[in-house]
Amino acid sequence: MTFQTMVGELAYAFINTFLIFAFTLLGALPLGLIVYFCKKSRFLPLRWITEVYISVMRGTPLILQIMVIYYVPSLVFEITFPGNWRFYAVVVAFIVNYAAYFAEIYRGGIESIEIGQYEAAQVLGYGKLQTFVKIILPQMVKRTLPAVTNEVITLVKDTSLASAIGTIEMFTKAKQIAVSPRSPGMMTFLVAGVFYYVFNAIVAFVMKRIEKALNYYQ
Amino acid sequence: MHILDIQNVRKSFGDNEVLKDISLTVDKGEVVSVIGPSGSGKSTFLRCATLLETMDSGTLRYMDEPVATMENGRIVYTKDLKKVRGYFGLVFQNFNLFPHYSVLKNVTDAPIHVQKRPKEEVRAQALELLDAMGLGDKANAYPCQLSGGQKQRVSIVRALAMNPEILFFDEPTSALDPELTGEVLKVIRQLAEQSMTMVIVTHEMAFAHAISDRVIFMDGGVIVEQGTPQELFEGTKKERTRQFLQNYQR
């Protein structure tokens, strides 16, 4: 296998890496908010369930969570999913895992907002939803952006854990190429590393731009 | 008709009884100052009147409409609090402007999205008010670009843009540098001249003396004395009031 073929195959597999990354963010960023609200719910059982959920998501390895979500439905409940379950299981695992972290980040951001903001909104007659959407949420986004950036960058690297169940993404591909006959060997992993690094550089750049765009107020 | 009629307010935080049977009525155009030492319950009283705290017992009416009433020994608040909140405005000690909104949006957002008034009308009124407060050139600035005095004037404009019947001030100059208090007091004085109904919790004695129709001295959760500024500042009959005012003059 030539160097060019190897890079080409990695690049092609990177599409899946990117898809896992993008779907996870699309799902986990809003789900994190819902988890936060569940944790703050006045309905006690919901609060407990949420506490347990967050604690399990943060307290066990993501690689194990991926395996549980992939294997348990078919092995324990004999449910088989149509389509590319290998891929969807990874996305589901990433979403529920990252939502737990995002929920905690949001909580930190929301709780750091001065009580006076709520009081001003209340006196002006804003409803609860209006207050949250118009007053609290935008300030929370700005305050939590650095922490969210951290998570997003970690997510890029975590996508490689999908290889634990053989989902085809860049890292799985790299492992396959590296052990194939007459492959560039370890060089494959180095190239994969460069892919991750460049992608994260782009992520960091974009997040920095967003942070800057929100710098119009303190 | 009283603009504000609040009777027999009691409020405790845990074992600490902060308000012990306080009553106050305010009529149209009246300027009432509330003075007293820290911890006397002035701010809590204001927060009860503006629905930021719920009273343990007592009654509250705005424009003769019952807001809180006693039923079988229990306090009951009306369901339509949104309407009630339209009757009053509150200016906070710490301004509490929305940092992510421009000055103009801070002022216009609630009239447009809460009161559902026409955008253009609200905008025109806001710009006029900002102009009158010497903030004509700050409409597009953000709160972080303003001085404390400017921020407080914006928050006064924000409250006024809701067209309230009565305006409450919770120590409006206490968070300001001394040289900035003047510009805020001037604006409040301006409002008094325009017969705005106001209740002002303040530590600015000379100011309270100059603009109030009535001064209330609170201590230990009760109204110790109330009367005209002359009666209170110049001829108080209560020893506690005299003590408090002496400490201030020193």
Coordinates of N, CA, C and O in Angstrom, one line a residue, chain B residues 18-169:
Chain B
V18 N -38.2 40.2 60.5 CA -37.6 41.4 59.9 C -38.6 42.5 59.8 O -38.3 43.7 59.9
L19 N -39.9 42.2 59.5 CA -40.9 43.2 59.5 C -42.0 42.8 60.5 O -42.5 41.7 60.4
K20 N -42.3 43.8 61.4 CA -43.3 43.5 62.4 C -44.4 44.5 62.3 O -44.4 45.5 62.9
D21 N -45.4 44.1 61.4 CA -46.6 44.9 61.3 C -46.3 46.3 60.7 O -46.5 47.3 61.4
I22 N -46.0 46.3 59.5 CA -45.7 47.6 58.8 C -46.8 47.9 57.9 O -47.3 47.1 57.2
S23 N -47.2 49.2 57.9 CA -48.3 49.7 57.0 C -47.9 51.0 56.3 O -47.2 51.8 56.9
L24 N -48.3 51.1 55.1 CA -48.0 52.3 54.3 C -48.9 52.5 53.2 O -49.3 51.6 52.5
T25 N -49.4 53.7 53.0 CA -50.2 54.1 51.9 C -49.5 55.2 51.1 O -48.9 56.1 51.8
V26 N -49.5 55.1 49.8 CA -48.9 56.2 49.0 C -49.9 56.7 48.0 O -50.5 55.8 47.3
D27 N -50.1 58.0 47.9 CA -51.0 58.5 47.0 C -50.3 59.1 45.8 O -49.1 59.3 45.8
K28 N -51.1 59.4 44.8 CA -50.6 59.8 43.5 C -49.7 61.1 43.7 O -50.1 62.0 44.3
G29 N -48.6 61.1 43.1 CA -47.7 62.2 43.1 C -46.9 62.4 44.4 O -46.0 63.3 44.5
E30 N -47.1 61.5 45.3 CA -46.3 61.6 46.6 C -44.9 61.1 46.4 O -44.7 60.1 45.7
V31 N -44.0 61.7 47.1 CA -42.6 61.2 47.2 C -42.4 60.8 48.7 O -42.4 61.7 49.6
V32 N -42.2 59.5 48.9 CA -42.0 59.0 50.3 C -40.5 58.5 50.4 O -40.1 57.6 49.6
S33 N -39.8 58.9 51.4 CA -38.5 58.4 51.6 C -38.5 57.5 52.8 O -39.2 57.8 53.8
V34 N -37.8 56.4 52.7 CA -37.7 55.5 53.9 C -36.3 55.5 54.3 O -35.4 55.1 53.5
I35 N -36.0 55.9 55.6 CA -34.7 55.9 56.1 C -34.6 55.0 57.3 O -35.7 54.5 57.8
G36 N -33.4 54.7 57.7 CA -33.2 53.8 58.9 C -31.9 53.1 58.8 O -31.3 53.0 57.7
P37 N -31.4 52.6 59.9 CA -30.2 51.9 59.9 C -30.2 50.6 59.1 O -31.3 50.1 58.8
S38 N -29.0 50.0 58.8 CA -28.9 48.8 58.1 C -29.6 47.7 58.9 O -29.5 47.7 60.2
G39 N -30.3 46.8 58.3 CA -31.0 45.7 59.0 C -32.3 46.2 59.6 O -32.9 45.4 60.4
S40 N -32.8 47.4 59.3 CA -34.0 47.8 59.9 C -35.2 47.3 59.2 O -36.4 47.4 59.7
G41 N -35.0 46.7 58.0 CA -36.1 46.1 57.3 C -36.6 46.9 56.1 O -37.5 46.5 55.4
K42 N -35.9 48.0 55.8 CA -36.3 48.9 54.7 C -36.4 48.2 53.4 O -37.4 48.2 52.7
S43 N -35.3 47.5 53.1 CA -35.2 46.8 51.8 C -36.2 45.7 51.7 O -36.8 45.5 50.7
T44 N -36.3 44.9 52.8 CA -37.3 43.8 52.8 C -38.7 44.3 52.5 O -39.5 43.7 51.8
F45 N -39.0 45.4 53.2 CA -40.3 46.0 53.0 C -40.5 46.4 51.5 O -41.6 46.1 50.9
L46 N -39.5 47.0 50.9 CA -39.6 47.3 49.5 C -39.7 46.1 48.6 O -40.5 46.0 47.7
R47 N -39.0 45.0 49.0 CA -39.1 43.8 48.2 C -40.5 43.1 48.4 O -40.9 42.4 47.5
C48 N -41.1 43.3 49.5 CA -42.4 42.7 49.7 C -43.4 43.5 48.8 O -44.3 42.9 48.2
A49 N -43.2 44.8 48.8 CA -44.2 45.6 48.0 C -44.0 45.4 46.5 O -44.9 45.5 45.7
T50 N -42.8 45.0 46.1 CA -42.5 44.7 44.6 C -42.6 43.2 44.3 O -42.1 42.8 43.2
L51 N -43.1 42.5 45.2 CA -43.4 41.0 45.0 C -42.1 40.2 44.8 O -42.1 39.1 44.3
L52 N -40.9 40.7 45.2 CA -39.7 39.9 45.2 C -39.6 39.0 46.4 O -38.9 38.0 46.4
E53 N -40.4 39.4 47.5 CA -40.5 38.5 48.6 C -42.0 38.3 48.8 O -42.8 39.2 48.6
T54 N -42.4 37.1 49.3 CA -43.8 37.0 49.7 C -43.9 37.3 51.2 O -43.0 36.9 52.0
M55 N -44.9 38.0 51.5 CA -45.2 38.4 52.9 C -45.6 37.1 53.7 O -46.3 36.3 53.1
D56 N -45.4 37.1 55.0 CA -45.9 36.0 55.8 C -47.4 36.3 56.1 O -48.2 35.4 56.1
S57 N -47.7 37.6 56.3 CA -49.1 38.0 56.4 C -49.1 39.5 56.1 O -48.1 40.2 56.1
G58 N -50.3 40.0 55.8 CA -50.5 41.4 55.5 C -51.4 41.4 54.2 O -51.7 40.4 53.6
T59 N -51.7 42.7 53.8 CA -52.5 42.9 52.6 C -51.8 43.9 51.7 O -51.1 44.7 52.2
L60 N -52.0 43.7 50.4 CA -51.3 44.6 49.5 C -52.3 44.9 48.4 O -53.0 44.1 47.8
R61 N -52.4 46.2 48.1 CA -53.2 46.7 47.0 C -52.5 47.7 46.1 O -51.8 48.5 46.7
Y62 N -52.7 47.6 44.8 CA -52.2 48.6 43.9 C -53.4 49.2 43.2 O -54.2 48.4 42.7
M63 N -53.6 50.5 43.1 CA -54.7 51.1 42.4 C -56.0 50.5 42.9 O -56.9 50.3 42.1
D64 N -56.1 50.3 44.2 CA -57.3 49.7 44.8 C -57.6 48.3 44.4 O -58.6 47.7 44.8
E65 N -56.7 47.7 43.6 CA -56.9 46.3 43.3 C -56.2 45.4 44.2 O -55.0 45.6 44.5
P66 N -56.9 44.4 44.8 CA -56.2 43.5 45.8 C -55.1 42.6 45.1 O -55.4 42.0 44.1
V67 N -54.0 42.7 45.7 CA -52.9 41.8 45.2 C -52.6 40.7 46.2 O -52.5 39.5 45.8
A68 N -52.6 41.0 47.4 CA -52.5 40.0 48.5 C -53.6 40.3 49.5 O -53.7 41.4 50.0
T69 N -54.3 39.3 49.9 CA -55.3 39.4 50.9 C -55.2 38.3 51.9 O -54.5 37.3 51.7
M70 N -55.8 38.5 53.1 CA -55.8 37.5 54.1 C -57.1 36.7 54.0 O -58.2 37.3 54.1
E71 N -57.0 35.4 53.9 CA -58.2 34.6 53.9 C -58.1 33.5 55.0 O -57.1 32.7 54.8
N72 N -58.9 33.5 56.0 CA -58.8 32.5 57.1 C -57.4 32.5 57.7 O -56.9 31.4 57.9
G73 N -56.9 33.7 57.9 CA -55.5 33.7 58.5 C -54.4 33.4 57.6 O -53.2 33.3 58.1
R74 N -54.7 33.1 56.3 CA -53.6 32.8 55.4 C -53.5 33.8 54.3 O -54.5 34.3 53.8
I75 N -52.3 34.1 53.9 CA -52.1 35.1 52.9 C -52.4 34.5 51.5 O -51.9 33.4 51.2
V76 N -53.1 35.2 50.6 CA -53.4 34.7 49.3 C -53.0 35.8 48.3 O -53.5 36.9 48.4
Y77 N -52.2 35.4 47.3 CA -51.8 36.3 46.3 C -52.7 36.1 45.1 O -53.1 35.0 44.7
T78 N -53.0 37.2 44.4 CA -53.8 37.1 43.1 C -53.0 36.3 42.1 O -51.8 36.3 42.1
K79 N -53.8 35.7 41.1 CA -53.1 34.9 40.1 C -52.5 35.8 39.0 O -51.5 35.5 38.4
D80 N -53.1 37.0 38.8 CA -52.7 37.9 37.7 C -51.5 38.8 38.1 O -51.7 40.0 38.1
L81 N -50.4 38.2 38.5 CA -49.3 39.1 39.0 C -48.7 39.9 37.9 O -48.1 40.9 38.1
K82 N -48.8 39.4 36.7 CA -48.2 40.1 35.5 C -48.8 41.5 35.4 O -48.1 42.5 35.2
K83 N -50.1 41.5 35.5 CA -50.8 42.8 35.4 C -50.3 43.7 36.6 O -50.1 44.9 36.4
V84 N -50.2 43.2 37.8 CA -49.8 44.0 38.9 C -48.4 44.5 38.7 O -48.2 45.7 39.1
R85 N -47.6 43.7 38.2 CA -46.2 44.2 38.0 C -46.1 45.4 37.0 O -45.1 46.1 37.0
G86 N -47.1 45.5 36.2 CA -47.2 46.7 35.3 C -47.4 48.0 36.1 O -47.2 49.1 35.5
Y87 N -47.9 47.9 37.3 CA -48.2 49.1 38.1 C -47.0 49.8 38.7 O -47.0 51.0 39.0
F88 N -45.9 49.0 38.9 CA -44.8 49.6 39.6 C -43.5 49.3 38.8 O -43.4 48.3 38.1
G89 N -42.5 50.1 39.1 CA -41.1 49.9 38.6 C -40.2 49.9 39.8 O -40.5 50.4 40.9
L90 N -39.1 49.2 39.6 CA -38.1 49.1 40.8 C -36.7 49.4 40.2 O -36.3 48.9 39.2
V91 N -36.0 50.3 40.9 CA -34.7 50.6 40.6 C -33.8 50.0 41.7 O -33.9 50.3 42.8
F92 N -32.9 49.1 41.2 CA -32.1 48.4 42.2 C -30.8 49.1 42.6 O -30.3 49.9 41.8
Q93 N -30.3 48.8 43.7 CA -29.0 49.3 44.2 C -27.9 49.0 43.2 O -27.1 49.8 42.8
N94 N -27.9 47.7 42.7 CA -26.9 47.3 41.8 C -27.3 47.3 40.3 O -26.8 46.5 39.5
F95 N -28.2 48.2 40.0 CA -28.7 48.4 38.6 C -29.4 47.2 38.0 O -30.5 47.3 37.4
N96 N -28.7 46.1 38.0 CA -29.2 44.8 37.4 C -29.6 45.0 35.9 O -30.6 44.5 35.5
L97 N -28.8 45.8 35.2 CA -29.0 45.9 33.7 C -28.7 44.6 33.1 O -27.9 43.8 33.7
F98 N -29.2 44.3 31.9 CA -28.9 43.1 31.2 C -27.6 43.4 30.4 O -27.7 44.1 29.5
P99 N -26.5 42.7 30.7 CA -25.2 43.1 30.2 C -25.1 42.8 28.7 O -24.4 43.5 28.0
H100 N -25.9 41.8 28.2 CA -25.8 41.4 26.8 C -26.7 42.3 25.9 O -26.7 42.1 24.7
Y101 N -27.5 43.2 26.5 CA -28.4 44.1 25.7 C -27.8 45.5 25.7 O -27.2 45.9 26.7
S102 N -28.0 46.1 24.5 CA -27.6 47.5 24.5 C -28.5 48.3 25.4 O -29.5 47.8 25.9
V103 N -28.1 49.6 25.6 CA -28.9 50.5 26.5 C -30.3 50.5 25.9 O -31.3 50.3 26.7
L104 N -30.4 50.7 24.7 CA -31.8 50.9 24.1 C -32.6 49.6 24.2 O -33.8 49.7 24.6
K105 N -31.9 48.5 24.0 CA -32.7 47.2 24.1 C -33.0 46.9 25.6 O -34.1 46.4 25.9
N106 N -32.1 47.3 26.5 CA -32.5 47.2 27.9 C -33.8 47.9 28.2 O -34.6 47.4 29.0
V107 N -33.9 49.1 27.6 CA -35.1 49.9 27.9 C -36.3 49.4 27.2 O -37.4 49.5 27.7
T108 N -36.2 49.0 26.0 CA -37.3 48.8 25.1 C -37.8 47.3 25.1 O -39.0 47.1 24.8
D109 N -37.0 46.4 25.6 CA -37.4 45.0 25.4 C -38.6 44.6 26.1 O -39.5 44.0 25.6
A110 N -38.7 45.0 27.4 CA -39.9 44.6 28.2 C -41.2 45.3 27.7 O -42.2 44.6 27.5
P111 N -41.1 46.6 27.4 CA -42.3 47.2 26.9 C -42.8 46.6 25.6 O -44.0 46.4 25.4
I112 N -41.9 46.1 24.8 CA -42.3 45.5 23.5 C -42.7 44.1 23.7 O -43.8 43.6 23.2
H113 N -41.9 43.3 24.4 CA -42.2 41.8 24.5 C -43.1 41.4 25.7 O -43.6 40.3 25.8
V114 N -43.2 42.3 26.7 CA -44.0 41.9 27.9 C -45.3 42.7 27.8 O -46.4 42.1 27.8
Q115 N -45.2 44.0 27.5 CA -46.5 44.8 27.4 C -47.1 44.8 26.0 O -48.2 45.3 25.9
K116 N -46.3 44.2 25.1 CA -46.8 44.1 23.7 C -47.2 45.5 23.1 O -48.1 45.5 22.3
R117 N -46.4 46.5 23.4 CA -46.7 47.8 22.8 C -46.0 47.9 21.5 O -45.0 47.2 21.3
P118 N -46.5 48.8 20.6 CA -45.9 48.9 19.3 C -44.4 49.4 19.4 O -44.0 50.3 20.2
K119 N -43.6 48.7 18.6 CA -42.1 48.9 18.6 C -41.7 50.3 18.4 O -40.9 50.8 19.2
E120 N -42.3 51.0 17.5 CA -41.9 52.3 17.1 C -42.2 53.3 18.2 O -41.4 54.2 18.6
E121 N -43.4 53.1 18.8 CA -43.8 54.0 19.9 C -42.9 53.9 21.1 O -42.4 54.9 21.7
V122 N -42.5 52.6 21.4 CA -41.6 52.3 22.6 C -40.3 52.9 22.3 O -39.7 53.6 23.2
R123 N -39.8 52.7 21.1 CA -38.4 53.2 20.7 C -38.4 54.7 20.9 O -37.4 55.3 21.4
A124 N -39.4 55.4 20.4 CA -39.4 56.9 20.4 C -39.5 57.3 21.9 O -38.7 58.2 22.2
Q125 N -40.3 56.7 22.7 CA -40.4 57.1 24.1 C -39.0 56.8 24.8 O -38.6 57.7 25.6
A126 N -38.4 55.7 24.5 CA -37.1 55.3 25.1 C -36.1 56.4 24.8 O -35.3 56.8 25.6
L127 N -36.0 56.7 23.5 CA -35.0 57.7 23.1 C -35.2 59.1 23.7 O -34.3 59.7 24.2
E128 N -36.5 59.4 23.9 CA -36.8 60.7 24.5 C -36.4 60.7 26.0 O -35.8 61.6 26.5
L129 N -36.7 59.5 26.7 CA -36.4 59.4 28.1 C -34.8 59.4 28.3 O -34.3 60.1 29.1
L130 N -34.1 58.7 27.4 CA -32.7 58.7 27.5 C -32.1 60.1 27.3 O -31.2 60.5 28.0
D131 N -32.7 60.8 26.4 CA -32.3 62.2 26.1 C -32.5 63.0 27.3 O -31.6 63.8 27.7
A132 N -33.6 62.9 27.9 CA -34.0 63.7 29.1 C -33.0 63.4 30.3 O -32.8 64.2 31.2
M133 N -32.5 62.2 30.3 CA -31.6 61.8 31.4 C -30.1 62.0 31.0 O -29.2 61.5 31.7
G134 N -29.9 62.7 29.9 CA -28.5 63.0 29.5 C -27.8 61.8 29.0 O -26.6 61.7 29.0
L135 N -28.6 60.8 28.4 CA -28.0 59.6 27.9 C -28.3 59.4 26.4 O -28.2 58.3 25.9
G136 N -28.6 60.5 25.8 CA -29.0 60.5 24.4 C -27.9 59.8 23.5 O -28.3 59.2 22.5
D137 N -26.7 60.0 23.8 CA -25.6 59.4 23.0 C -25.2 58.0 23.4 O -24.3 57.4 22.8
K138 N -26.0 57.4 24.3 CA -25.6 56.1 24.8 C -26.5 55.0 24.4 O -26.4 53.9 24.9
A139 N -27.5 55.3 23.6 CA -28.5 54.3 23.2 C -27.9 53.0 22.7 O -28.4 51.9 23.0
N140 N -26.8 53.1 22.0 CA -26.2 51.9 21.4 C -25.0 51.3 22.2 O -24.4 50.3 21.8
A141 N -24.8 52.0 23.3 CA -23.7 51.5 24.2 C -24.1 50.2 24.9 O -25.3 50.0 25.0
Y142 N -23.2 49.5 25.5 CA -23.5 48.4 26.3 C -23.2 48.8 27.8 O -22.4 49.6 28.0
P143 N -24.0 48.1 28.7 CA -23.8 48.5 30.1 C -22.3 48.6 30.6 O -21.9 49.5 31.3
C144 N -21.5 47.6 30.1 CA -20.1 47.6 30.5 C -19.3 48.8 30.1 O -18.2 49.1 30.6
Q145 N -19.9 49.6 29.2 CA -19.2 50.8 28.7 C -19.6 52.0 29.5 O -19.2 53.1 29.1
L146 N -20.5 51.9 30.4 CA -21.0 53.0 31.1 C -20.4 53.1 32.5 O -20.0 52.2 33.1
S147 N -20.5 54.3 33.1 CA -20.1 54.6 34.5 C -21.2 54.1 35.4 O -22.4 53.9 34.9
G148 N -21.0 54.0 36.7 CA -22.0 53.6 37.6 C -23.2 54.5 37.5 O -24.4 54.1 37.5
G149 N -23.0 55.8 37.5 CA -24.1 56.8 37.5 C -24.9 56.7 36.2 O -26.1 56.8 36.3
Q150 N -24.2 56.4 35.1 CA -24.9 56.3 33.8 C -25.8 55.0 33.9 O -26.9 55.0 33.4
K151 N -25.2 53.9 34.4 CA -25.9 52.7 34.5 C -27.2 52.9 35.3 O -28.3 52.4 34.9
Q152 N -27.1 53.6 36.4 CA -28.2 53.7 37.3 C -29.3 54.6 36.6 O -30.5 54.4 36.7
R153 N -28.8 55.6 35.8 CA -29.8 56.4 35.0 C -30.5 55.5 34.0 O -31.7 55.7 33.7
V154 N -29.7 54.7 33.3 CA -30.4 53.7 32.4 C -31.4 52.9 33.1 O -32.5 52.7 32.5
S155 N -31.1 52.4 34.3 CA -32.0 51.5 34.9 C -33.3 52.3 35.3 O -34.4 51.7 35.4
I156 N -33.1 53.6 35.6 CA -34.3 54.4 35.9 C -35.1 54.6 34.6 O -36.4 54.4 34.7
V157 N -34.5 54.8 33.5 CA -35.2 54.9 32.2 C -35.9 53.6 31.9 O -37.0 53.6 31.5
R158 N -35.2 52.5 32.2 CA -35.8 51.2 31.9 C -37.1 51.0 32.7 O -38.1 50.5 32.2
A159 N -37.1 51.4 34.0 CA -38.3 51.3 34.8 C -39.4 52.3 34.3 O -40.6 51.9 34.2
L160 N -39.0 53.5 33.9 CA -40.0 54.5 33.4 C -40.6 54.1 32.1 O -41.8 54.4 31.9
A161 N -39.9 53.4 31.3 CA -40.4 53.0 29.9 C -41.6 52.1 30.1 O -42.4 51.9 29.1
M162 N -41.8 51.5 31.2 CA -42.9 50.6 31.4 C -44.2 51.4 31.8 O -45.2 50.8 32.1
N163 N -44.0 52.7 31.9 CA -45.1 53.6 32.3 C -45.7 53.2 33.6 O -47.0 53.0 33.7
P164 N -44.9 53.0 34.7 CA -45.5 52.6 36.0 C -46.3 53.7 36.7 O -46.0 54.9 36.4
E165 N -47.1 53.3 37.6 CA -47.9 54.3 38.4 C -47.0 54.8 39.5 O -47.2 55.9 40.0
I166 N -46.1 53.9 39.9 CA -45.2 54.2 41.1 C -43.9 53.6 40.8 O -43.7 52.5 40.3
L167 N -42.9 54.3 41.3 CA -41.5 53.9 41.1 C -40.8 53.7 42.5 O -40.9 54.6 43.3
F168 N -40.2 52.5 42.7 CA -39.5 52.2 43.9 C -38.0 52.3 43.7 O -37.5 51.9 42.6
F169 N -37.3 52.9 44.6 CA -35.9 52.9 44.6 C -35.3 52.2 45.8 O -35.6 52.6 46.9

